mmCIF file of C-alpha atoms and ligand atoms in Angstrom:
data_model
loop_
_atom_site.group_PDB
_atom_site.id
_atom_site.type_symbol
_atom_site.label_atom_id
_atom_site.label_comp_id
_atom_site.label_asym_id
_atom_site.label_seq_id
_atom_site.Cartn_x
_atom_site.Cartn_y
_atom_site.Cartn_z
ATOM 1 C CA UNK A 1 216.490 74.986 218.994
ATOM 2 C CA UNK A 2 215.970 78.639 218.966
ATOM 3 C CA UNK A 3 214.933 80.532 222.380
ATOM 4 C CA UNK A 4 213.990 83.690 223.874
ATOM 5 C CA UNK A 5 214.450 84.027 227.280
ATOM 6 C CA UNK A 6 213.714 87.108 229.174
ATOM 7 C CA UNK A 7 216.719 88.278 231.396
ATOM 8 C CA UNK A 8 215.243 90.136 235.115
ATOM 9 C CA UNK A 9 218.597 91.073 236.823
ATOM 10 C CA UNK A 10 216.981 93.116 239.603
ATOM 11 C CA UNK A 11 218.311 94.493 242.527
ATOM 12 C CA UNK A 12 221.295 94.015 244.341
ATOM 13 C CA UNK A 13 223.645 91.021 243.274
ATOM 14 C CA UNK A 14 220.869 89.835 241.126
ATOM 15 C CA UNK A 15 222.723 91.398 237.956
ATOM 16 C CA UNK A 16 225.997 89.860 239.422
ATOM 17 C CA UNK A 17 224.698 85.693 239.439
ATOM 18 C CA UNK A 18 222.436 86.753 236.383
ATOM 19 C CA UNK A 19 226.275 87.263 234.801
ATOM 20 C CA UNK A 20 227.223 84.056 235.532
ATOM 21 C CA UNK A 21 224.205 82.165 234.631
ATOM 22 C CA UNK A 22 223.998 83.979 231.418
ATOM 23 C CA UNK A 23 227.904 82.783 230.735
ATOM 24 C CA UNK A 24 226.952 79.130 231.312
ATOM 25 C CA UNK A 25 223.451 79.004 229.055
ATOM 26 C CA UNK A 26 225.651 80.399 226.798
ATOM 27 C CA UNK A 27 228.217 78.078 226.722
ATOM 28 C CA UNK A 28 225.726 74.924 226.611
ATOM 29 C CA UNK A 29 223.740 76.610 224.344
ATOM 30 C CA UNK A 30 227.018 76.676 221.997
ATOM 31 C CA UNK A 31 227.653 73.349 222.886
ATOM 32 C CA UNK A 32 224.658 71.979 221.817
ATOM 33 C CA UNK A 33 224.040 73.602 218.971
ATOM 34 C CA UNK A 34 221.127 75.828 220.305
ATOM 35 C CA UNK A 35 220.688 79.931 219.734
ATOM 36 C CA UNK A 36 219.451 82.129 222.801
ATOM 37 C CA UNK A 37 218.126 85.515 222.272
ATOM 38 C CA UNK A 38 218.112 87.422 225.920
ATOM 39 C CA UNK A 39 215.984 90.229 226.384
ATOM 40 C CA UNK A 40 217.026 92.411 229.300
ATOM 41 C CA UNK A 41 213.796 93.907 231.157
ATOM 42 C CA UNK A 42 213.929 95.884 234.515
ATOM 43 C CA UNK A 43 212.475 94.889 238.017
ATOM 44 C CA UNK A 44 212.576 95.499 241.304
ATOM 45 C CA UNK A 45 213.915 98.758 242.978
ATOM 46 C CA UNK A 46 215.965 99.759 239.684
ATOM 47 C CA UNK A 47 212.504 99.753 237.969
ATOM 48 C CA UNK A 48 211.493 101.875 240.332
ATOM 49 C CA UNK A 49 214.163 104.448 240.181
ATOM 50 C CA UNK A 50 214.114 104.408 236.406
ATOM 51 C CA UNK A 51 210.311 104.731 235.551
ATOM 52 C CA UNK A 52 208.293 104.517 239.256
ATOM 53 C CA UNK A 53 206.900 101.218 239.266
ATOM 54 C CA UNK A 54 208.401 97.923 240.389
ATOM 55 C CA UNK A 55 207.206 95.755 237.318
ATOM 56 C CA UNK A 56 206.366 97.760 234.350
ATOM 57 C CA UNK A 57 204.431 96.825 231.474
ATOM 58 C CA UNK A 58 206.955 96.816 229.251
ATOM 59 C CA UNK A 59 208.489 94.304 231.221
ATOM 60 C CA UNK A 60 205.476 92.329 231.445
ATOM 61 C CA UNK A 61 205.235 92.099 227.597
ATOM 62 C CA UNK A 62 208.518 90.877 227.106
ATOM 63 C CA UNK A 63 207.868 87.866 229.593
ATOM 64 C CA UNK A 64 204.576 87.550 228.044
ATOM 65 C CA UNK A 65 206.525 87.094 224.659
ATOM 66 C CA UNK A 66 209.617 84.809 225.926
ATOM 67 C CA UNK A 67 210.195 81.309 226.430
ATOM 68 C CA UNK A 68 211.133 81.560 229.696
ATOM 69 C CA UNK A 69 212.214 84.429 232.245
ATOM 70 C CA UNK A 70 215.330 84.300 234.423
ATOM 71 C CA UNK A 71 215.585 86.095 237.679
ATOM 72 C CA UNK A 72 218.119 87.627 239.969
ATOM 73 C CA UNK A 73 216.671 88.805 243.610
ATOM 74 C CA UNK A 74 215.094 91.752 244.551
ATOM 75 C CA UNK A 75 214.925 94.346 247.174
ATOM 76 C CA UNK A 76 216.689 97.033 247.897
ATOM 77 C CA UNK A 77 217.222 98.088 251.946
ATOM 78 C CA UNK A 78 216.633 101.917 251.303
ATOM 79 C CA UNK A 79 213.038 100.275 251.331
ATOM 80 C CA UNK A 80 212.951 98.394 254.074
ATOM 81 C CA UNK A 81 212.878 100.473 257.033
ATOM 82 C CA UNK A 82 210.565 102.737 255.241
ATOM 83 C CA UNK A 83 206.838 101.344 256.406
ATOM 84 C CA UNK A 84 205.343 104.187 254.403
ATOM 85 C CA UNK A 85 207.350 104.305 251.379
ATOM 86 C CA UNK A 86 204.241 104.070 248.693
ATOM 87 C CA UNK A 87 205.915 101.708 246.354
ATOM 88 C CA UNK A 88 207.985 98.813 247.385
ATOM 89 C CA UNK A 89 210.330 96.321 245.019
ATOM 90 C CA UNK A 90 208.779 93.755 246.635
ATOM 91 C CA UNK A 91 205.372 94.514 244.578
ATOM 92 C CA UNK A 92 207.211 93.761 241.448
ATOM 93 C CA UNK A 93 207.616 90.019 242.215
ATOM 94 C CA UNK A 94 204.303 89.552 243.381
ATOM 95 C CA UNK A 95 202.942 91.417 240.504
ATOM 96 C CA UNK A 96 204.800 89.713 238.365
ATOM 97 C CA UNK A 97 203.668 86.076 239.536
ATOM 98 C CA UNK A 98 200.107 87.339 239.712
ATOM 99 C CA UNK A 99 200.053 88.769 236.283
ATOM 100 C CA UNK A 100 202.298 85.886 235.056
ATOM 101 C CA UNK A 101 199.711 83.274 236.610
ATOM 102 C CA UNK A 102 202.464 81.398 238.239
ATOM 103 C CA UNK A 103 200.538 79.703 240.895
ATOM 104 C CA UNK A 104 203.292 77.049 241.653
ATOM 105 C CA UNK A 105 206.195 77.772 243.389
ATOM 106 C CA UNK A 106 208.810 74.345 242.917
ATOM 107 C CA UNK A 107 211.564 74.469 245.269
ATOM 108 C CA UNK A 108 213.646 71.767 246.094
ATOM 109 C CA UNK A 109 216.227 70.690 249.069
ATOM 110 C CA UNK A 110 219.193 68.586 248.240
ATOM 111 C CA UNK A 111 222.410 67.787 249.597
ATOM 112 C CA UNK A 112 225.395 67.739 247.914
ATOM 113 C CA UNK A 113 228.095 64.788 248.751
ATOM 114 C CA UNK A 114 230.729 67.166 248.662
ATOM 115 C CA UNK A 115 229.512 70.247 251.265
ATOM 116 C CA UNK A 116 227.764 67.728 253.946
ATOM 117 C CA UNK A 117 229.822 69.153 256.406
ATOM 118 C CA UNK A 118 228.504 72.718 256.214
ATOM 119 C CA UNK A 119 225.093 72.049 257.105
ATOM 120 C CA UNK A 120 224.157 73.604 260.164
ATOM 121 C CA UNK A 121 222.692 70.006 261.099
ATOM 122 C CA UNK A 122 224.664 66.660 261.622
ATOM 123 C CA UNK A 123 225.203 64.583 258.398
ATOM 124 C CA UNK A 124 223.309 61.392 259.925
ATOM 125 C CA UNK A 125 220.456 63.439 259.971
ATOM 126 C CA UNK A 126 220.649 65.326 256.478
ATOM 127 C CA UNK A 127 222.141 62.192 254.699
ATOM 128 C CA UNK A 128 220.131 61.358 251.313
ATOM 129 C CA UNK A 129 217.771 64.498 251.394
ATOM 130 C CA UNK A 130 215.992 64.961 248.711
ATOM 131 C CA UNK A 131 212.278 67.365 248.938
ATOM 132 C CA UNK A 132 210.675 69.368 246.756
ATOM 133 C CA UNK A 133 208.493 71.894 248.331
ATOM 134 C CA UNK A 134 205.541 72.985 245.882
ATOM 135 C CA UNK A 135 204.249 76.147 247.589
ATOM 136 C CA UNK A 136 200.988 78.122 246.261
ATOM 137 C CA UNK A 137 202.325 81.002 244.439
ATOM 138 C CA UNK A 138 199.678 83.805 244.064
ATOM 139 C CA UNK A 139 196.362 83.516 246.411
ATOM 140 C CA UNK A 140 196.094 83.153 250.698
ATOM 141 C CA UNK A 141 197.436 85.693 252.620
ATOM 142 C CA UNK A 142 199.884 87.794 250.559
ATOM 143 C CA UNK A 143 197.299 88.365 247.871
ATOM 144 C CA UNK A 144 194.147 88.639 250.079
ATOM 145 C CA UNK A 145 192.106 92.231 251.104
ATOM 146 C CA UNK A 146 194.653 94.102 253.648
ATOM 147 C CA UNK A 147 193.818 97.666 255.611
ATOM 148 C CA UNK A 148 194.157 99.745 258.454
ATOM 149 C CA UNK A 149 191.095 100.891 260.597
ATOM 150 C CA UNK A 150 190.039 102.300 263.759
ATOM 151 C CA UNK A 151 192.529 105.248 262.513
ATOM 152 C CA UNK A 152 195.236 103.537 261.753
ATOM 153 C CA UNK A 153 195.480 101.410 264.966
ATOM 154 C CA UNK A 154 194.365 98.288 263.843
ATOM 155 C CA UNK A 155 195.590 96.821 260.474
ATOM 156 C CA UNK A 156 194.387 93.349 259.033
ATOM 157 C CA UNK A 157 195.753 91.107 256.426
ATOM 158 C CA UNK A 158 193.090 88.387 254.886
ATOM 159 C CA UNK A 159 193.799 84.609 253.882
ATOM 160 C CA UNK A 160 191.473 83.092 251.417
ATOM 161 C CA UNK A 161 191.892 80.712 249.100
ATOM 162 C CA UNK A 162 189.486 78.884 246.403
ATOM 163 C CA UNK A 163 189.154 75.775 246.053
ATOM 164 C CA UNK A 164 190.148 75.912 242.119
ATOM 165 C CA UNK A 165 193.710 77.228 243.161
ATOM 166 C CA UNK A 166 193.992 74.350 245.373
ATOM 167 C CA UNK A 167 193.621 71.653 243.031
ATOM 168 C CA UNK A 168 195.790 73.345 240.269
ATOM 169 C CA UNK A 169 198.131 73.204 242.816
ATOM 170 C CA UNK A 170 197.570 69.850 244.266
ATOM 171 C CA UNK A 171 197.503 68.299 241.108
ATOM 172 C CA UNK A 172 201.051 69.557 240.524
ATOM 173 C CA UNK A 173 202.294 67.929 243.516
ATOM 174 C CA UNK A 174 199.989 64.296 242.815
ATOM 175 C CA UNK A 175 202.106 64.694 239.516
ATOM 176 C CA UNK A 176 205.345 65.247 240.726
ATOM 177 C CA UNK A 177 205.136 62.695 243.521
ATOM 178 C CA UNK A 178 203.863 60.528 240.892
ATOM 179 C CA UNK A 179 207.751 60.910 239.268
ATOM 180 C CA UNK A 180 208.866 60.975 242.366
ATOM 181 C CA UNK A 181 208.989 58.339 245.437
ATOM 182 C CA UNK A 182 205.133 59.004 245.542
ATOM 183 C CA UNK A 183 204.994 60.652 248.565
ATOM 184 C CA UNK A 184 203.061 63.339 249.306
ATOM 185 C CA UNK A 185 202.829 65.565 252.590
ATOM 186 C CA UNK A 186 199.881 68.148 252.680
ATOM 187 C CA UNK A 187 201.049 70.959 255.216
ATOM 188 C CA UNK A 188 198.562 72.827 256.855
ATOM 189 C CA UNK A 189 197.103 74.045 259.974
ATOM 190 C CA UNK A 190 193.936 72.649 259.890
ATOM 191 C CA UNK A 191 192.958 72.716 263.824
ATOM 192 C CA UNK A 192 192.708 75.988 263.371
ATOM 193 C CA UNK A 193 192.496 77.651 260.011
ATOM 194 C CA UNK A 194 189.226 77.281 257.229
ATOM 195 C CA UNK A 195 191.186 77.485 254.507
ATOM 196 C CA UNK A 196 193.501 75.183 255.534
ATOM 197 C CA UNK A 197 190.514 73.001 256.542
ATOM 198 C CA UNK A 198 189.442 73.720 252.778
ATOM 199 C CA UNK A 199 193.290 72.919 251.391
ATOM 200 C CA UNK A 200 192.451 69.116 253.386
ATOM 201 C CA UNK A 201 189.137 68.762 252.113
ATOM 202 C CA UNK A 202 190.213 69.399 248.865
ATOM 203 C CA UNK A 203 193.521 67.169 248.650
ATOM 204 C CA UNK A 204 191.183 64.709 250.619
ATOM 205 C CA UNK A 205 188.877 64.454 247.142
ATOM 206 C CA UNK A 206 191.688 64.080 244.478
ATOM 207 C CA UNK A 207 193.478 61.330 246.313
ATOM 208 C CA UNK A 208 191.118 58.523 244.523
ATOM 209 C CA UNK A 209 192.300 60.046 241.157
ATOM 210 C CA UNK A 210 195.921 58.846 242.155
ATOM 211 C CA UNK A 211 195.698 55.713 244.169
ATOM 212 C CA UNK A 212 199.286 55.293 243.829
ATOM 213 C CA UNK A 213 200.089 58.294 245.998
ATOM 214 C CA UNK A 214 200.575 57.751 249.733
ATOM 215 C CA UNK A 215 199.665 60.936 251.109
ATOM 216 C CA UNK A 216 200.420 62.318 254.548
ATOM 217 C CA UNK A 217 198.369 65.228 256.435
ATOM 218 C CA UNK A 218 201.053 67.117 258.684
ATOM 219 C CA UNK A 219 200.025 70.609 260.660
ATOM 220 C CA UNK A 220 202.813 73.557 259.687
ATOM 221 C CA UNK A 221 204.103 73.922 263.370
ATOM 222 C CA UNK A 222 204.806 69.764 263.088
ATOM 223 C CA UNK A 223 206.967 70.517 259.684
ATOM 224 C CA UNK A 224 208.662 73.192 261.125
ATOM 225 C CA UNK A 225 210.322 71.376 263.747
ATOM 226 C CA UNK A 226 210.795 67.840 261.781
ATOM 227 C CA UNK A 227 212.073 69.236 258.615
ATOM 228 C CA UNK A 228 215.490 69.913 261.007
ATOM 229 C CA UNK A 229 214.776 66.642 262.503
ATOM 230 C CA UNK A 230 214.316 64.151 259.613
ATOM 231 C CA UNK A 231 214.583 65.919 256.335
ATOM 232 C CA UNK A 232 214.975 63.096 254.568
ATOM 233 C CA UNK A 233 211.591 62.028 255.498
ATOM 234 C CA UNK A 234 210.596 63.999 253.351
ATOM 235 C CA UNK A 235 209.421 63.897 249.395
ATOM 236 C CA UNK A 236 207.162 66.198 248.041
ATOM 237 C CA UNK A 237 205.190 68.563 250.481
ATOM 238 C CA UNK A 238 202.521 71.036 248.768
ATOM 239 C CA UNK A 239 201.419 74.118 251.052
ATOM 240 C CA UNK A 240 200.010 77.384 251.063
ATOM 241 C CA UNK A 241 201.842 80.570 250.408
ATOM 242 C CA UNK A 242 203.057 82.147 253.325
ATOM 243 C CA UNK A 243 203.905 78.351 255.409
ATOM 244 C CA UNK A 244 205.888 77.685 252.168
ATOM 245 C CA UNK A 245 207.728 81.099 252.132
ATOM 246 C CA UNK A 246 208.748 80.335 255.647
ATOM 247 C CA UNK A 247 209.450 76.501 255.620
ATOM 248 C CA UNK A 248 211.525 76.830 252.070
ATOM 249 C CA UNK A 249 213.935 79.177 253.870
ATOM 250 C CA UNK A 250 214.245 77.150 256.628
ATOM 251 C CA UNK A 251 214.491 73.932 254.165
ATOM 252 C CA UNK A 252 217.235 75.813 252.102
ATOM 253 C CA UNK A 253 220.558 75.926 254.693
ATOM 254 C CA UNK A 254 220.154 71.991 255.080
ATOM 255 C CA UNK A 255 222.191 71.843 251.773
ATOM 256 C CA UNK A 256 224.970 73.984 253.803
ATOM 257 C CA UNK A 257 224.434 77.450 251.871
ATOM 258 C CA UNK A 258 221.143 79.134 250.820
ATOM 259 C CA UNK A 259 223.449 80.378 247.737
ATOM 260 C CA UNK A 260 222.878 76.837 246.413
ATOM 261 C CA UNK A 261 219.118 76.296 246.085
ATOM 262 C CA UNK A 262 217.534 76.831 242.599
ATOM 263 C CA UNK A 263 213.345 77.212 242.036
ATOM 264 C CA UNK A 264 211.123 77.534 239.115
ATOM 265 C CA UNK A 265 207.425 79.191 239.053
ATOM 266 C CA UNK A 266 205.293 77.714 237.015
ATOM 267 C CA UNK A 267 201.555 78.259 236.204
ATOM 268 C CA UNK A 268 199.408 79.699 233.677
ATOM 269 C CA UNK A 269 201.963 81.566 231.358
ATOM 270 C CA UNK A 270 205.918 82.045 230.827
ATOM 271 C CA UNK A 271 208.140 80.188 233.565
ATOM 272 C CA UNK A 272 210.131 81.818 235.958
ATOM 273 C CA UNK A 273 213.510 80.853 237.315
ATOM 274 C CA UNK A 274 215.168 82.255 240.037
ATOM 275 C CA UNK A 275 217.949 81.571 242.879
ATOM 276 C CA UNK A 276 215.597 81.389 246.328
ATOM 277 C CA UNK A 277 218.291 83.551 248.308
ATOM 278 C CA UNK A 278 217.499 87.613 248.153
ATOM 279 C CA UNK A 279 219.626 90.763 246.756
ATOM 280 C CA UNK A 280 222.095 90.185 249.426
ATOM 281 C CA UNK A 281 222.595 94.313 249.649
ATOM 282 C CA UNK A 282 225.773 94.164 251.319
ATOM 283 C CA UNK A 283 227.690 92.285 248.913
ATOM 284 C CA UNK A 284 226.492 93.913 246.041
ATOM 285 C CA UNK A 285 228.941 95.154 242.997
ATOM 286 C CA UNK A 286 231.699 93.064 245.473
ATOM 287 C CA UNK A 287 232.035 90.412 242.981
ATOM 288 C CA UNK A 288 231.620 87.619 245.987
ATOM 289 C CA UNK A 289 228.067 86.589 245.798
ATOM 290 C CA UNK A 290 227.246 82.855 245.488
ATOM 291 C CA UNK A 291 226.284 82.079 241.069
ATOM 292 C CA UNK A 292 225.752 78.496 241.701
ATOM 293 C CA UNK A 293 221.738 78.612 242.518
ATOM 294 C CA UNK A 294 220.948 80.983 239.933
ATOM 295 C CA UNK A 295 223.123 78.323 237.621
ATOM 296 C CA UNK A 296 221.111 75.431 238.724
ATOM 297 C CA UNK A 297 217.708 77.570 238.083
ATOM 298 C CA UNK A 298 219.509 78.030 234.695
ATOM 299 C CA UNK A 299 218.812 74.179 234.874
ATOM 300 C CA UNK A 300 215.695 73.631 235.738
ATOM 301 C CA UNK A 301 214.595 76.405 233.300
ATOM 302 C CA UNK A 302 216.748 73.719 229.859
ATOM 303 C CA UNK A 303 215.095 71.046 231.591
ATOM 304 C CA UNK A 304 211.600 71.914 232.657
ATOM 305 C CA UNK A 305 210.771 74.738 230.119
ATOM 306 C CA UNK A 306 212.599 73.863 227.563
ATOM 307 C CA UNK A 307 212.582 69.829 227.470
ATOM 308 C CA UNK A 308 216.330 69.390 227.568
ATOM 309 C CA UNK A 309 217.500 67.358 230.111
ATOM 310 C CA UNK A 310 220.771 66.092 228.607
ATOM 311 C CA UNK A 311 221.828 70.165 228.811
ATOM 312 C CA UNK A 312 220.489 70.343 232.200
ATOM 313 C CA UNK A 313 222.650 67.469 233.374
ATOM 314 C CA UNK A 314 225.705 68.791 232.102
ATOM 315 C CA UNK A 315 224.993 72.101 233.851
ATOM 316 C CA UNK A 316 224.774 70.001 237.199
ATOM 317 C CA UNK A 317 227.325 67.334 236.854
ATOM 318 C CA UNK A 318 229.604 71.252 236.427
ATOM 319 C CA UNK A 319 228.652 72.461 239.306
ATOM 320 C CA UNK A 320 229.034 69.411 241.319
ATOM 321 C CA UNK A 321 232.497 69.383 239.633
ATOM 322 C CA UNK A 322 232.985 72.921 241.365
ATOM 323 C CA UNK A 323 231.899 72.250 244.671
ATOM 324 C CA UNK A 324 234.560 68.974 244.372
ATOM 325 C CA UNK A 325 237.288 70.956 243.892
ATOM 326 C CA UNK A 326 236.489 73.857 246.007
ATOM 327 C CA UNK A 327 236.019 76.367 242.990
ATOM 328 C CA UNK A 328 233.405 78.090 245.571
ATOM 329 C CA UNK A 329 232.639 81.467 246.679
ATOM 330 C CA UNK A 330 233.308 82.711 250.333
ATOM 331 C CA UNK A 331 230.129 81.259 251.936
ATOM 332 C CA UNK A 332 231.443 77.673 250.840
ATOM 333 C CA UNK A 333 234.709 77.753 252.419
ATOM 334 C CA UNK A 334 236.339 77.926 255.767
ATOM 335 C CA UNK A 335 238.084 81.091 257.262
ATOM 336 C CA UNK A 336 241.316 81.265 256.143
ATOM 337 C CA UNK A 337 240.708 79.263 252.808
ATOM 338 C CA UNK A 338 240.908 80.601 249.331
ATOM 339 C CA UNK A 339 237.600 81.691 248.182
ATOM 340 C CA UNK A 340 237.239 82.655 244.250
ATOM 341 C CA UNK A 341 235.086 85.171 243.137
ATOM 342 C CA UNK A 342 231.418 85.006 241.314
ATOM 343 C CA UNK A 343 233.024 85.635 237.903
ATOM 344 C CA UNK A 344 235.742 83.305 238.542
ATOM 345 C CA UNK A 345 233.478 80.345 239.502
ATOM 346 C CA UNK A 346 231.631 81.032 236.214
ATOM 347 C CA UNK A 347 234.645 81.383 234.118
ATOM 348 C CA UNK A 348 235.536 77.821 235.639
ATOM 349 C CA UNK A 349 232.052 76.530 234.975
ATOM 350 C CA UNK A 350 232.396 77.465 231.111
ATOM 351 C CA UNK A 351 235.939 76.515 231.073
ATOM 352 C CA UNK A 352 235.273 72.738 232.088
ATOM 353 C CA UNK A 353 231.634 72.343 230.839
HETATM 354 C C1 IPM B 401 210.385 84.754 248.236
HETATM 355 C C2 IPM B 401 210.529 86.140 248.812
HETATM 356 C C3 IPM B 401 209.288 86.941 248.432
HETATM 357 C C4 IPM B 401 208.086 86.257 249.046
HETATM 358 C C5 IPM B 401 209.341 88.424 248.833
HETATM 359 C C6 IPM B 401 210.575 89.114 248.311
HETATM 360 C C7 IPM B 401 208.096 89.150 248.393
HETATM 361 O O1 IPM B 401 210.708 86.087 250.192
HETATM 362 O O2 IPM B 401 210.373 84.642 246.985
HETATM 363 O O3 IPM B 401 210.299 83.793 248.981
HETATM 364 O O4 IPM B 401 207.777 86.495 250.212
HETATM 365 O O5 IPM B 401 207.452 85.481 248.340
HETATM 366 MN MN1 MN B 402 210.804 84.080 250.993
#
């Protein structure tokens, strides 16, 4: 098969894991007889330094036009402390998924046999986790009407949600928990928000439509606190944007380093892959930053976009191979230990793929 996937580096190490990734689609795509056509496109802060906006159009029209569009991280600190600076990398992303239409955000939470030990939580607890968070993508609070008045000294920052983009998003989840253990957990915080109350209603309605699901109603502040608990309680949990922002960084140092945890955005146009950790600043151009999440998004993107799960596999069963043998960069060892470098682990990915 013949693809076209659109190649977002970004900011920060997002060009260095992008590398690596690229090295390994490669290297399945030779061995199983498939051609890839990357088309580079800029994002992020180096999209803003090069032509002033975070997501230009002619980036936009290239993942419009490919098969699928794989991400590095973005953000860039000169930005951060800046409260006033008038564009922000940030924007890109979130222009990107609202102009994409990728209302579903699919991020899951496993453990790996082999790194059990550095969880931050005890292995009886984390033991056998397996979640997938769906979180709503492009509507509630990050998208809704935000201002300053009374000059400046009060600012405000609306949630709303329809109840269209809550079944789209629902239905994902029914679906998935339908492949699933068919468990579903709808987090909200519905003793106190309306739209949560509307997110309830709604899920409420469509579970007749899947009679098979057993689904669970569980307030955010609950999830919070038994996610660190009993993770492997867990199956699939749908929620709202900024709850899943929040709970899927908590969910992702179960698996013992956030450098591990691959996602996929998915709605109405091209899919989006992309590691969940950030542009890690400091360790840019160092060589050192974790490849193995933006690998496994490399993944999901043969198996979910693409239909090929046989390619995906091998990617994994790599990886796992890696993490066996202690082919891992710094974050995955102990002081004192050898660590190898991103381009290293790569090079040993493709080497024994
Ligand atoms: C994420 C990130 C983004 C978000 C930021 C960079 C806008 O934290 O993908 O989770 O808040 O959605
Ligand atoms: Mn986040």
């Amino acid at each position: 098969m013949k693809f076209n996937i659109a190649l977002l580096a970004g900011d920060g190490i997002g060009p260095e894991v992008i590398n690596e990734a690229v090295k390994v689609s490669d290297a399945i795509a030779k061995k199983f007889n498939h051609e890839i056509t990357w088309t580079p496109a800029l994002t992020g802060a180096c999209a803003i330094d090069a032509v002033g906006v975070p997501y230009p159009d002619e980036t936009h029209e290239i993942c419009m036009a490919a098969d699928a569009v794989l991400f590095g991280a973005i953000g860039h600190p000169k930005y951060d402390n800046d409260p006033s600076a008038p564009v922000r990398p940030e924007q890109g992303l979130l222009l990107m998924r609202k102009k994409l239409g990728l209302f579903a955000n699919v991020r899951p939470t496993f453990t790996f046999p082999s790194l059990i030990d550095n969880s931050p939580l005890k292995r009886e607890r984390i033991e056998g986790t397996d979640l997938v968070f769906l979180r709503e993508l492009t509507g509630g609070i990050y998208f809704g009407e935000k201002g300053r008045r009374d000059d400046g000294e009060t600012a405000f920052d609306n949630c709303v949600y329809t109840r269209v983009e809550v079944q789209r998003l629902a239905k994902k989840g029914f679906e998935l928990a339908m492949t699933r253990s068919k468990k579903l957990c709808c987090v909200d915080k519905a003793n106190v928000l309306e739209t949560s109350r509307l997110w309830r209603e709604t899920v409420q309605a469509m579970e007749k439509d899947y009679p098979e699901v057993e689904v669970s109603y569980e307030f955010v502040d609950a999830v919070a606190m038994r996610l660190v608990q009993w993770p492997n309680s867990y199956d699939v949990l749908i929620t709202e944007n900024l709850f899943g922002d929040i709970l899927t960084d908590e969910a992702s140092v179960i698996s013992g380093s956030m450098g591990l945890m691959p996602s996929a955005s998915v709605g109405e146009h091209t899919s989006l892959y992309e590691p969940i950790h950030g542009s890690y600043p400091q360790a840019t151009g160092l060589n050192i930053a974790n490849p193995l999440a933006t690998v496994l998004s490399a993944a999901m993107m043969f198996e979910d976009a693409f239909g090929l799960k046989e390619e995906a596999e091998a990617i994994r069963t790599v990886v796992n191979q890696s993490l066996e043998q202690g082919i891992v960069t710094e974050d995955l060892v102990a002081k004192g230990v050898k660590a190898y470098s991103t381009s290293e682990v790569g090079d040993w990915l493709v080497a024994n793929l």
